Coordinates of C-alpha atoms in Angstrom, one line a residue:
Chain A
M1215 CA 27.3 42.4 -37.6
S1216 CA 29.4 41.7 -34.3
V1217 CA 27.0 43.6 -31.8
N1218 CA 24.1 41.7 -33.6
K1219 CA 26.3 38.2 -33.8
K1220 CA 27.2 39.5 -29.6
I1221 CA 23.6 39.4 -29.2
S1222 CA 22.4 36.5 -30.3
E1223 CA 25.2 34.8 -28.2
L1224 CA 24.1 36.3 -25.3
A1225 CA 20.5 36.1 -25.8
E1226 CA 21.7 32.3 -25.8
S1227 CA 23.3 31.7 -22.8
Y1228 CA 20.8 34.1 -21.1
L1229 CA 17.7 31.3 -22.3
A1230 CA 20.0 28.3 -21.7
G1231 CA 21.0 29.9 -17.8
T1232 CA 24.9 29.3 -18.3
M1233 CA 26.0 33.0 -18.2
A1234 CA 28.7 33.7 -15.5
P1235 CA 27.5 36.0 -13.1
E1236 CA 29.7 39.0 -14.4
E1237 CA 28.5 38.3 -17.6
L1238 CA 24.8 38.8 -16.4
D1239 CA 25.3 42.1 -14.3
V1240 CA 26.9 43.0 -17.5
L1241 CA 24.4 42.8 -19.6
T1242 CA 21.8 44.0 -17.2
A1243 CA 23.6 47.1 -16.8
R1244 CA 23.4 47.4 -20.4
L1245 CA 19.9 46.5 -21.2
R1246 CA 19.1 49.3 -18.0
S1247 CA 21.2 52.1 -20.1
D1248 CA 20.8 51.0 -23.8
S1249 CA 17.3 51.4 -24.3
V1250 CA 18.0 50.5 -28.0
F1251 CA 20.0 47.2 -27.3
A1252 CA 17.3 46.6 -24.7
A1253 CA 14.7 46.6 -27.6
E1254 CA 17.5 44.5 -29.7
F1255 CA 18.1 42.0 -26.9
Q1256 CA 14.1 41.9 -26.4
E1257 CA 13.5 40.6 -30.1
T1258 CA 16.4 38.4 -29.9
L1259 CA 14.9 36.3 -27.3
D1260 CA 11.6 36.6 -28.4
L1261 CA 13.0 34.9 -31.3
L1262 CA 15.3 32.2 -30.2
R1263 CA 12.1 31.1 -27.5
S1264 CA 9.9 30.9 -31.1
M1265 CA 12.8 28.4 -32.9
V1266 CA 13.1 26.4 -29.3
D1267 CA 9.2 26.3 -29.7
S1268 CA 8.4 26.0 -33.0
G1269 CA 10.7 23.0 -32.6
K1270 CA 9.2 21.5 -29.7
H1271 CA 6.0 21.6 -31.3
R1272 CA 6.9 20.4 -34.3
R1273 CA 8.6 17.7 -32.7
F1274 CA 5.5 17.1 -30.9
K1275 CA 3.4 16.4 -34.3
N1276 CA 5.4 14.5 -36.2
M1277 CA 5.4 12.1 -32.9
L1278 CA 1.6 12.4 -33.0
R1279 CA 1.6 10.9 -35.7
D1280 CA 3.8 8.3 -35.6
V1281 CA 2.1 7.4 -32.6
H1282 CA -1.2 7.7 -34.4
Q1283 CA 0.0 5.0 -36.9
E1284 CA 1.0 2.4 -34.6
V1285 CA -1.9 3.1 -32.0
I1286 CA -4.8 3.7 -34.6
D1287 CA -3.6 2.5 -37.9
T1288 CA -2.4 -1.2 -37.1
P1289 CA -2.9 -3.2 -40.1
V1290 CA -5.0 -6.2 -38.8
K1291 CA -3.1 -9.2 -40.6
Q1292 CA -4.1 -11.3 -43.5
K1293 CA -5.2 -14.5 -42.5
K1294 CA -6.3 -17.0 -44.7
N1295 CA -9.4 -17.8 -43.1
Y1296 CA -10.6 -14.6 -44.5
F1297 CA -14.3 -13.7 -44.9
I1298 CA -15.8 -12.8 -48.1
F1299 CA -17.7 -10.2 -49.1
S1300 CA -19.3 -9.0 -52.4
G1301 CA -19.6 -5.7 -51.3
Q1302 CA -23.4 -5.5 -50.5
L1303 CA -24.3 -3.9 -47.5
W1304 CA -27.7 -5.3 -45.7
R1305 CA -28.6 -3.7 -42.5
T1306 CA -30.8 -6.6 -41.3
V1307 CA -31.8 -10.6 -42.3
G1308 CA -35.6 -8.8 -43.0
V1309 CA -36.1 -7.8 -46.1
A1310 CA -34.8 -4.9 -47.1
A1311 CA -38.0 -3.1 -48.2
S1312 CA -37.3 -2.2 -51.8
V1313 CA -36.4 -6.4 -52.8
A1314 CA -40.1 -6.9 -51.2
F1315 CA -41.7 -4.8 -53.1
V1316 CA -40.3 -6.3 -56.1
A1317 CA -40.7 -9.6 -55.3
S1318 CA -44.3 -9.6 -54.2
T1319 CA -44.5 -12.9 -53.8
V1320 CA -42.1 -13.1 -51.3
T1321 CA -43.2 -14.0 -47.7
F1322 CA -39.7 -14.1 -45.5
W1323 CA -36.2 -14.1 -46.1
S1324 CA -32.9 -15.2 -44.4
L1325 CA -29.8 -15.5 -45.0
K1326 CA -29.1 -18.2 -43.5
P1327 CA -26.7 -20.5 -46.0
T1328 CA -27.3 -23.5 -44.6
L1329 CA -30.9 -24.0 -43.7
N1330 CA -32.6 -27.1 -44.7
K1331 CA -34.0 -26.8 -48.6
T1332 CA -36.0 -30.4 -48.2
E1333 CA -39.6 -28.2 -47.1
S1334 CA -38.9 -24.8 -45.8
K1335 CA -40.6 -22.2 -48.1
Y1336 CA -38.4 -19.3 -47.7
N1337 CA -35.2 -21.0 -47.9
T1338 CA -36.3 -21.3 -51.6
I1339 CA -37.5 -17.8 -51.6
S1340 CA -34.4 -16.7 -50.0
R1341 CA -32.3 -18.4 -53.3
E1342 CA -35.3 -16.4 -56.0
V1343 CA -34.8 -13.4 -53.9
K1344 CA -31.3 -13.1 -53.2
G1345 CA -29.3 -15.9 -55.6
L1346 CA -28.2 -17.6 -52.4
K1347 CA -25.9 -20.5 -53.3
I1348 CA -26.5 -22.4 -51.0
A1349 CA -24.4 -25.6 -52.1
Q1350 CA -21.6 -23.8 -52.0
A1351 CA -22.1 -21.8 -48.8
K1352 CA -22.8 -24.7 -47.1
Q1353 CA -19.3 -26.5 -48.3
I1354 CA -17.7 -22.7 -47.2
E1355 CA -19.6 -23.4 -43.6
K1356 CA -17.9 -26.8 -43.0
Q1357 CA -14.7 -25.5 -43.8
K1358 CA -15.0 -22.6 -41.8
Q1359 CA -13.0 -22.8 -38.1
L1360 CA -14.7 -21.9 -35.9
E1361 CA -12.4 -19.6 -34.1
I1362 CA -12.4 -16.0 -36.8
D1363 CA -8.7 -15.6 -36.9
L1364 CA -7.9 -11.7 -35.6
D1365 CA -5.3 -9.9 -34.3
K1366 CA -5.9 -9.8 -30.9
T1367 CA -3.1 -7.1 -30.3
I1368 CA -5.2 -4.1 -31.3
K1369 CA -7.2 -2.3 -28.8
S1370 CA -10.1 -0.2 -28.9
T1371 CA -8.9 0.7 -32.5
P1372 CA -11.4 1.8 -35.5
P1373 CA -11.6 -0.3 -38.2
P1374 CA -10.0 0.2 -41.3
S1375 CA -12.4 -0.3 -44.1
D1376 CA -15.9 0.3 -44.6
V1377 CA -18.7 -1.1 -42.6
K1378 CA -20.5 -3.9 -45.0
K1379 CA -23.5 -4.9 -42.7
T1380 CA -24.8 -3.5 -38.7
G1381 CA -26.4 -5.6 -36.3
T1382 CA -27.1 -5.2 -32.7
G1383 CA -25.5 -7.4 -29.9
F1384 CA -26.0 -7.7 -26.3
A1385 CA -23.9 -9.2 -23.7
L1386 CA -24.1 -13.1 -22.0
T1387 CA -21.5 -12.3 -19.7
N1388 CA -19.4 -8.7 -18.6
N1389 CA -15.8 -9.9 -19.5
G1390 CA -17.0 -9.5 -23.3
Y1391 CA -18.8 -12.4 -24.4
F1392 CA -21.7 -11.5 -26.4
V1393 CA -24.4 -12.6 -28.7
T1394 CA -25.6 -11.7 -32.3
A1395 CA -27.2 -13.2 -35.2
Y1396 CA -25.3 -15.3 -37.3
H1397 CA -26.6 -13.6 -40.5
V1398 CA -24.5 -9.9 -39.4
L1399 CA -21.2 -11.9 -40.1
H1400 CA -22.1 -14.0 -42.6
D1401 CA -23.7 -13.4 -46.0
E1402 CA -24.1 -15.8 -49.3
N1403 CA -20.6 -14.0 -49.8
G1404 CA -19.1 -14.7 -46.4
Y1405 CA -18.0 -13.5 -43.7
G1406 CA -16.2 -9.6 -43.2
D1407 CA -12.6 -8.7 -42.3
S1408 CA -13.5 -7.8 -39.1
V1409 CA -15.8 -7.3 -36.9
Y1410 CA -16.6 -4.5 -33.6
I1411 CA -18.7 -3.2 -31.7
L1412 CA -19.7 0.8 -30.8
N1413 CA -21.1 0.9 -27.6
N1414 CA -22.7 3.9 -26.0
D1415 CA -19.7 5.4 -25.4
G1416 CA -18.8 5.9 -29.1
Q1417 CA -15.8 3.2 -28.2
Y1418 CA -15.0 0.8 -30.6
F1419 CA -13.9 -3.0 -29.9
K1420 CA -12.8 -5.6 -32.1
A1421 CA -14.3 -8.9 -31.7
S1422 CA -13.7 -12.4 -32.8
L1423 CA -16.9 -15.0 -33.6
V1424 CA -16.8 -18.1 -31.0
T1425 CA -19.3 -19.9 -31.7
F1426 CA -22.1 -19.9 -33.6
D1427 CA -25.0 -21.7 -34.5
A1428 CA -26.1 -21.2 -38.9
D1429 CA -29.1 -22.4 -38.9
A1430 CA -30.4 -21.4 -35.9
D1431 CA -28.8 -18.0 -36.3
V1432 CA -26.9 -17.6 -33.5
A1433 CA -23.8 -16.5 -33.1
I1434 CA -21.5 -16.4 -29.5
M1435 CA -18.5 -14.0 -29.7
K1436 CA -16.1 -11.8 -27.6
V1437 CA -14.1 -8.7 -27.3
D1438 CA -10.8 -8.8 -27.9
R1439 CA -9.3 -6.8 -25.5
A1440 CA -7.6 -8.1 -22.6
G1441 CA -9.2 -6.8 -18.8
F1442 CA -12.5 -5.8 -21.1
R1443 CA -15.9 -5.0 -18.8
F1444 CA -19.1 -3.7 -20.7
A1445 CA -19.8 -1.9 -17.8
D1446 CA -20.0 -1.5 -13.6
G1447 CA -21.8 -3.9 -12.0
D1448 CA -23.6 -7.8 -13.1
L1449 CA -25.9 -7.7 -16.3
P1450 CA -29.4 -7.2 -15.1
Y1451 CA -31.2 -9.8 -17.6
T1452 CA -30.9 -13.6 -17.1
F1453 CA -31.4 -16.0 -20.3
S1454 CA -34.6 -17.5 -20.4
K1455 CA -34.7 -21.6 -20.7
S1456 CA -38.0 -22.2 -21.4
K1457 CA -40.5 -21.0 -24.0
A1458 CA -42.9 -17.9 -23.1
G1459 CA -46.4 -18.4 -23.8
L1460 CA -48.6 -16.2 -26.4
G1461 CA -49.5 -12.8 -25.8
T1462 CA -46.5 -12.2 -22.9
H1463 CA -45.5 -8.8 -23.6
I1464 CA -42.1 -7.9 -24.8
F1465 CA -39.8 -5.5 -25.6
T1466 CA -36.5 -5.1 -27.6
L1467 CA -33.2 -2.2 -27.6
G1468 CA -31.5 -2.1 -31.0
Y1469 CA -29.1 0.0 -33.1
P1470 CA -31.0 0.7 -36.2
T1471 CA -28.9 3.7 -36.7
D1472 CA -26.1 4.1 -34.2
E1473 CA -28.4 5.8 -32.0
L1474 CA -30.1 3.1 -29.4
S1475 CA -34.0 2.6 -30.1
Y1476 CA -36.6 1.1 -27.8
S1477 CA -39.9 -0.6 -29.2
E1478 CA -42.6 -3.0 -27.4
G1479 CA -44.8 -5.8 -28.4
Y1480 CA -46.0 -9.1 -27.9
I1481 CA -45.6 -12.8 -29.0
S1482 CA -48.4 -13.2 -31.0
S1483 CA -47.3 -17.0 -32.3
R1484 CA -46.0 -19.9 -30.2
N1485 CA -43.6 -20.8 -33.3
G1486 CA -41.4 -18.6 -35.7
F1487 CA -41.7 -19.1 -39.0
D1488 CA -43.4 -22.2 -40.6
G1489 CA -43.7 -23.4 -37.6
N1490 CA -40.3 -23.3 -36.5
T1491 CA -40.2 -24.2 -32.8
L1492 CA -37.3 -22.7 -32.1
Q1493 CA -38.3 -19.3 -33.2
Y1494 CA -40.9 -16.7 -31.6
T1495 CA -43.6 -14.9 -34.1
L1496 CA -43.8 -11.0 -32.9
E1497 CA -45.7 -8.0 -33.4
L1498 CA -42.8 -5.5 -33.0
P1499 CA -41.9 -2.8 -34.9
V1500 CA -38.2 -3.0 -35.8
G1501 CA -36.2 -1.4 -38.3
H1502 CA -32.8 -2.5 -39.8
G1503 CA -30.1 -3.0 -38.0
Q1504 CA -31.5 -4.6 -35.2
S1505 CA -30.9 -8.3 -35.8
G1506 CA -29.3 -9.3 -32.6
S1507 CA -31.4 -7.4 -30.6
P1508 CA -32.0 -8.9 -27.3
M1509 CA -36.0 -9.4 -27.0
I1510 CA -37.2 -9.5 -23.0
D1511 CA -39.7 -9.9 -21.3
G1512 CA -40.7 -7.0 -18.4
K1513 CA -39.2 -8.9 -15.9
G1514 CA -35.4 -8.5 -17.7
N1515 CA -35.5 -12.4 -18.6
I1516 CA -34.0 -12.5 -22.2
L1517 CA -36.5 -14.8 -24.2
G1518 CA -35.0 -14.0 -27.4
L1519 CA -32.8 -12.7 -30.4
L1520 CA -34.3 -10.8 -33.6
T1521 CA -33.2 -12.1 -36.4
A1522 CA -36.0 -11.5 -39.2
V1523 CA -38.8 -9.8 -40.1
G1524 CA -41.3 -11.0 -42.7
S1525 CA -42.9 -9.5 -46.1
Q1526 CA -44.2 -6.1 -45.7
K1527 CA -48.0 -7.6 -46.0
E1528 CA -47.4 -9.6 -42.1
E1529 CA -45.0 -7.2 -41.0
K1530 CA -44.2 -10.0 -38.4
T1531 CA -41.2 -9.9 -36.6
Y1532 CA -39.5 -12.7 -35.5
A1533 CA -37.4 -14.2 -33.1
V1534 CA -34.9 -17.1 -32.1
S1535 CA -35.3 -18.2 -28.5
A1536 CA -33.0 -17.7 -26.0
K1537 CA -32.6 -21.4 -26.1
A1538 CA -30.8 -21.6 -28.9
I1539 CA -28.7 -19.6 -27.4
T1540 CA -28.4 -21.1 -23.7
D1541 CA -28.1 -24.8 -26.0
L1542 CA -24.8 -23.4 -28.3
L1543 CA -23.0 -22.4 -24.6
Q1544 CA -22.9 -25.9 -23.6
Q1545 CA -21.4 -26.9 -26.0
L1546 CA -18.1 -24.9 -25.4
P1547 CA -15.7 -26.9 -24.4
D1548 CA -14.9 -26.7 -20.0
E1549 CA -12.5 -24.2 -20.4
K1550 CA -14.2 -21.7 -22.3
S1551 CA -17.5 -22.5 -20.4
I1552 CA -19.7 -19.6 -20.3
K1553 CA -21.5 -18.8 -16.9
L1554 CA -24.5 -17.1 -17.4
P1555 CA -26.4 -14.8 -14.5
K1556 CA -29.2 -16.3 -12.7
Y1557 CA -31.3 -13.9 -12.0
P1558 CA -32.7 -10.7 -13.4
K1559 CA -31.6 -7.8 -11.5
I1560 CA -34.8 -5.6 -13.0
S1561 CA -37.4 -7.4 -12.3
R1562 CA -39.3 -4.5 -9.5
I1563 CA -38.0 -1.9 -11.5
G1564 CA -40.2 0.7 -13.9
R1565 CA -39.5 0.2 -17.7
E1566 CA -37.2 3.1 -17.9
Q1567 CA -34.5 1.9 -15.1
Q1568 CA -34.7 -1.1 -16.9
I1569 CA -33.7 0.8 -20.1
D1570 CA -31.0 2.1 -18.3
K1571 CA -29.6 -0.8 -16.8
I1572 CA -30.1 -2.7 -20.0
E1573 CA -28.8 -0.2 -22.8
D1574 CA -25.1 -0.5 -21.2
F1575 CA -24.9 -4.2 -22.4
T1576 CA -26.8 -3.6 -25.9
F1577 CA -24.2 -2.3 -28.2
V1578 CA -24.0 -2.1 -32.3
V1579 CA -22.1 -4.8 -34.2
K1580 CA -20.1 -3.5 -37.3
V1581 CA -19.3 -5.6 -40.1
Y1582 CA -15.6 -4.6 -42.4
K1583 CA -14.7 -5.7 -45.2
K1584 CA -11.8 -3.8 -47.3
Chain B
M507 CA -9.6 11.4 -6.3
Q508 CA -6.5 12.7 -5.3
G509 CA -4.2 10.0 -6.7
S510 CA -5.4 9.8 -10.1
Y511 CA -5.8 13.6 -10.2
N512 CA -2.0 13.1 -9.3
I513 CA -1.5 10.6 -11.9
E514 CA -2.8 12.9 -14.8
Q515 CA -0.6 15.5 -13.3
Q516 CA 2.4 13.6 -14.1
T517 CA 1.0 12.2 -17.4
L518 CA 0.2 15.9 -18.3
A519 CA 4.1 17.0 -17.3
A520 CA 5.5 13.7 -19.4
L521 CA 3.5 15.4 -22.4
A522 CA 5.1 18.6 -21.7
R523 CA 8.5 17.1 -22.3
G524 CA 7.6 15.9 -25.2
E525 CA 7.8 11.5 -23.8
R526 CA 6.4 8.9 -26.2
A527 CA 4.7 7.2 -23.5
A528 CA 2.7 9.4 -22.2
T529 CA 1.3 10.7 -26.0
E530 CA 0.8 7.2 -26.6
Q531 CA -1.8 6.4 -23.5
I532 CA -3.5 9.4 -23.8
Y533 CA -3.7 9.1 -27.5
R534 CA -5.1 5.6 -26.8
D535 CA -7.4 6.4 -24.3
N536 CA -9.1 9.0 -25.7
Y537 CA -9.3 8.5 -29.4
H538 CA -12.4 6.5 -29.8
I539 CA -14.3 8.6 -27.4
V540 CA -13.6 11.5 -30.0
S541 CA -13.6 9.6 -32.6
G542 CA -17.4 8.3 -32.2
W543 CA -18.9 11.8 -31.3
I544 CA -17.2 13.3 -34.2
V545 CA -18.6 10.9 -36.5
K546 CA -21.8 10.9 -35.1
H547 CA -22.1 14.6 -35.6
G548 CA -21.1 14.2 -39.0
G549 CA -17.3 13.9 -39.4
V550 CA -15.5 11.5 -41.5
A551 CA -12.5 9.3 -39.8
G552 CA -9.8 12.0 -41.6
D553 CA -12.0 15.0 -40.1
V554 CA -11.3 13.0 -36.2
T555 CA -7.4 12.2 -36.9
D556 CA -7.1 16.1 -37.7
L557 CA -8.9 17.2 -34.5
F558 CA -7.8 15.3 -32.4
Q559 CA -4.1 15.7 -33.4
E560 CA -4.9 19.3 -32.7
A561 CA -6.9 19.1 -29.9
M562 CA -3.5 17.2 -28.3
V563 CA -1.4 20.1 -29.5
V564 CA -3.7 22.4 -27.8
L565 CA -3.0 20.3 -24.8
F566 CA 0.5 20.4 -25.1
G567 CA 0.9 24.1 -25.8
K568 CA -0.6 24.2 -22.3
A569 CA 1.0 22.3 -20.4
Q570 CA 4.2 23.7 -21.4
D571 CA 3.5 26.5 -19.2
S572 CA 4.4 24.9 -15.6
E573 CA 1.9 26.5 -13.7
F574 CA -0.8 24.7 -16.1
K575 CA -3.5 22.6 -13.7
L576 CA -6.3 20.9 -15.4
T577 CA -10.0 21.6 -13.6
C578 CA -10.7 18.7 -15.2
S579 CA -9.0 15.2 -16.6
I580 CA -7.4 15.0 -19.2
G581 CA -10.1 12.9 -21.6
T582 CA -13.1 15.9 -21.0
Y583 CA -10.5 18.6 -21.9
L584 CA -9.5 16.9 -24.9
F585 CA -12.8 15.8 -25.5
A586 CA -14.1 19.9 -24.9
I587 CA -11.4 20.7 -26.7
C588 CA -12.9 18.6 -29.9
K589 CA -15.5 19.8 -29.9
H590 CA -14.9 23.6 -30.0
L591 CA -12.5 23.2 -32.8
W592 CA -15.1 20.8 -34.5
Y593 CA -17.9 23.0 -34.3
K594 CA -15.7 25.6 -35.5
R595 CA -14.3 23.7 -39.0
L596 CA -18.4 23.3 -39.0
N597 CA -19.2 26.9 -39.1
K598 CA -16.2 27.9 -41.1
N599 CA -17.6 25.7 -43.9
D600 CA -21.1 27.1 -43.4
K601 CA -22.4 23.5 -42.7
S602 CA -24.5 23.6 -39.8
P603 CA -24.3 26.8 -37.7
E604 CA -27.1 26.1 -35.3
V605 CA -25.4 23.0 -33.8
L606 CA -22.8 25.5 -32.3
T607 CA -25.2 26.8 -30.1
D608 CA -27.4 24.0 -29.2
S609 CA -24.6 21.3 -28.1
L610 CA -22.1 24.1 -26.3
G611 CA -24.9 24.9 -24.4
T612 CA -24.2 22.0 -22.0
D613 CA -20.9 23.6 -21.1
D614 CA -20.5 25.7 -18.7
D615 CA -20.1 29.4 -20.3
R616 CA -17.2 30.2 -18.4
T617 CA -15.1 26.8 -19.4
G618 CA -17.0 27.4 -23.1
I619 CA -15.0 30.9 -22.6
A620 CA -11.9 29.1 -21.4
Y621 CA -11.6 26.7 -23.8
E622 CA -12.4 29.3 -27.1
D623 CA -9.4 31.0 -25.2
D624 CA -7.3 28.3 -25.0
I625 CA -7.7 27.6 -29.1
S626 CA -7.3 30.6 -29.9
V627 CA -3.9 31.2 -28.0
H628 CA -3.3 27.7 -29.9
I629 CA -4.0 29.5 -33.5
E630 CA -1.7 32.7 -32.7
R631 CA 0.8 30.2 -31.9
E632 CA 0.6 28.4 -35.0
A633 CA 0.2 31.5 -37.1
H634 CA 3.6 33.0 -35.1
Y635 CA 5.3 29.2 -36.0
E636 CA 3.9 29.8 -39.8
Q637 CA 5.6 33.3 -40.2
L638 CA 8.9 31.5 -38.6
E639 CA 8.4 29.0 -41.1
F640 CA 8.2 31.9 -44.3
A641 CA 11.0 33.9 -42.6
L642 CA 12.9 30.8 -42.6
D643 CA 12.5 30.2 -46.2
D644 CA 13.2 33.6 -47.2
L645 CA 16.5 33.0 -45.3
G646 CA 17.6 31.1 -48.6
E647 CA 20.8 27.9 -48.1
P648 CA 22.5 27.0 -46.2
C649 CA 20.9 29.0 -42.9
R650 CA 17.7 27.7 -43.4
S651 CA 18.8 24.3 -43.0
L652 CA 21.4 25.2 -40.7
L653 CA 19.1 26.4 -38.5
K654 CA 16.0 23.9 -38.7
A655 CA 19.1 21.4 -37.9
F656 CA 19.9 22.6 -34.7
Y657 CA 16.4 24.0 -33.7
Y658 CA 14.1 21.1 -35.3
Q659 CA 16.2 18.2 -35.6
E660 CA 18.0 18.9 -32.3
K661 CA 21.4 18.1 -33.9
S662 CA 24.4 19.0 -32.2
M663 CA 27.2 21.8 -33.7
Q664 CA 29.1 18.8 -34.1
E665 CA 26.6 16.9 -36.0
I666 CA 25.8 19.7 -38.0
A667 CA 29.7 21.6 -38.4
A668 CA 30.1 17.4 -40.4
D669 CA 26.9 18.0 -42.4
F670 CA 27.4 21.6 -43.6
G671 CA 31.7 20.9 -44.0
Y672 CA 32.7 23.1 -41.6
T673 CA 36.3 22.7 -40.2
N674 CA 34.8 22.3 -36.6
P675 CA 32.2 23.6 -34.5
D676 CA 33.0 26.9 -33.8
N677 CA 32.9 27.5 -37.2
A678 CA 29.3 26.1 -37.2
K679 CA 28.2 28.4 -34.0
T680 CA 29.5 31.7 -36.0
Q681 CA 27.4 30.9 -38.8
K682 CA 24.9 30.0 -36.9
Y683 CA 24.3 33.7 -34.9
K684 CA 24.9 35.2 -38.7
C685 CA 21.9 33.0 -40.0
L686 CA 20.2 33.9 -36.8
T687 CA 20.8 37.9 -36.8
R688 CA 19.7 37.8 -40.4
L689 CA 16.7 35.7 -39.6
K690 CA 15.6 38.0 -37.1
K691 CA 15.9 40.8 -39.6
I692 CA 13.4 39.0 -42.2
F693 CA 11.2 37.9 -39.0
Y694 CA 10.7 41.1 -37.5
A695 CA 10.4 43.1 -41.1
K696 CA 7.6 41.2 -41.9
Q697 CA 5.8 41.4 -38.6
G698 CA 6.5 45.2 -38.7

């Protein structure tokens, strides 16, 4: 026993390097001459090392759990102007296929809660289909502050709750301002708890509402993270202030899933649904989740933002004209003013290269609700 | 380039010492990249946390070797380890084994093997620690708690003497050596 105890003590001071030189000499001599002792000593050293390492790993793992909680799981603060969602997942404003088939008379459906209901066919219908409580929604709308008060301290944190809706957004400025369709953020059940963008690299960034135009179905948002940039370099596109002509070829990039998807088409009518002059009607195949996608011409001018699709018979796609975006930006107070790029940087390059430039500035918009 | 490499090596050294700031930084910088990828490949949030933390432990283990030099950025290393761990897990669950070859094909063969080696070493080490844990459990009280207090919680002999009711630190120390001797017997008996 005393020999063993001696070995433990020896091994400990040997490992710690606190052994006196003469003691070390004695030990070395014994290790050379006594193979049984040497084996015992080696085992003891191994055990001590294991204990020390195991402790170190254990402490590290505990710290990791703690770090995870602090860096990743920090809860979003509850605020009183919280969004309420009934829990239904709508991936786009467009008529969900099942709804369209059931209600065959439906020609258009949108989630715009504050539509002028006097004459609009689609407003009435949307109420029938989805039971939009327009009056109530309108009231909530009025009361709603423009700023969504979300915790600004969380950086690139994946949301703790379920995705309720997804759409697409694209950058207005490289430092975090972007635009998406308003209905992605808000439906007749109100807003979600929080909004995140998911970029091509799989990174999540929290975003807050800056301003919106519910009628036009446009929302301007900003990524919360300080010093944020969508990508290196300037925005490749610019925003068209005038309305493009019939037959203009256009394309779009959006996220029907978490994968970027490309489709192209043309302007098939100068105005949108029911002669809405703020909109275009497009022949353009799009999928759910592409609400808020940019509508771009061949030179890199953003002409509009995808908002809705028609019924299965028409298969039209509707886009809000870019003017609705620029008009909205002009209403921002001076200190928040946003400068849009004057010229597109991709007017003379091929489509693949255009997409390559634009894709860094488009991303999934995810709306979460606990 | 050289500068950023040095910064990474310093971060790594701080990680190896178990410094919290470095750990947080690495965590913050890399978690979401890994998270996005794993979710895209069929994982859920819980998988991400498990895998990422395991990859952090692999890196921590590697960094303990002062000779260890990164051949790529910390982020690239963690991402590669997470990928390998995820494919391992998928294979284990027999979900989609064919994914393995497809997506690992992008890695250089040699580095792929290097990551595999790092992971095997890590798994062996974890198994070793687990053995040690079993041996500690068999050891009984007060030895189990005493050794844990010293090696896991890094308590001083002074504190341990007070906690365990020894009259002075030297007595506690004597007890600790006795415990170690018994632990050694149990541990190597199991191993043998």
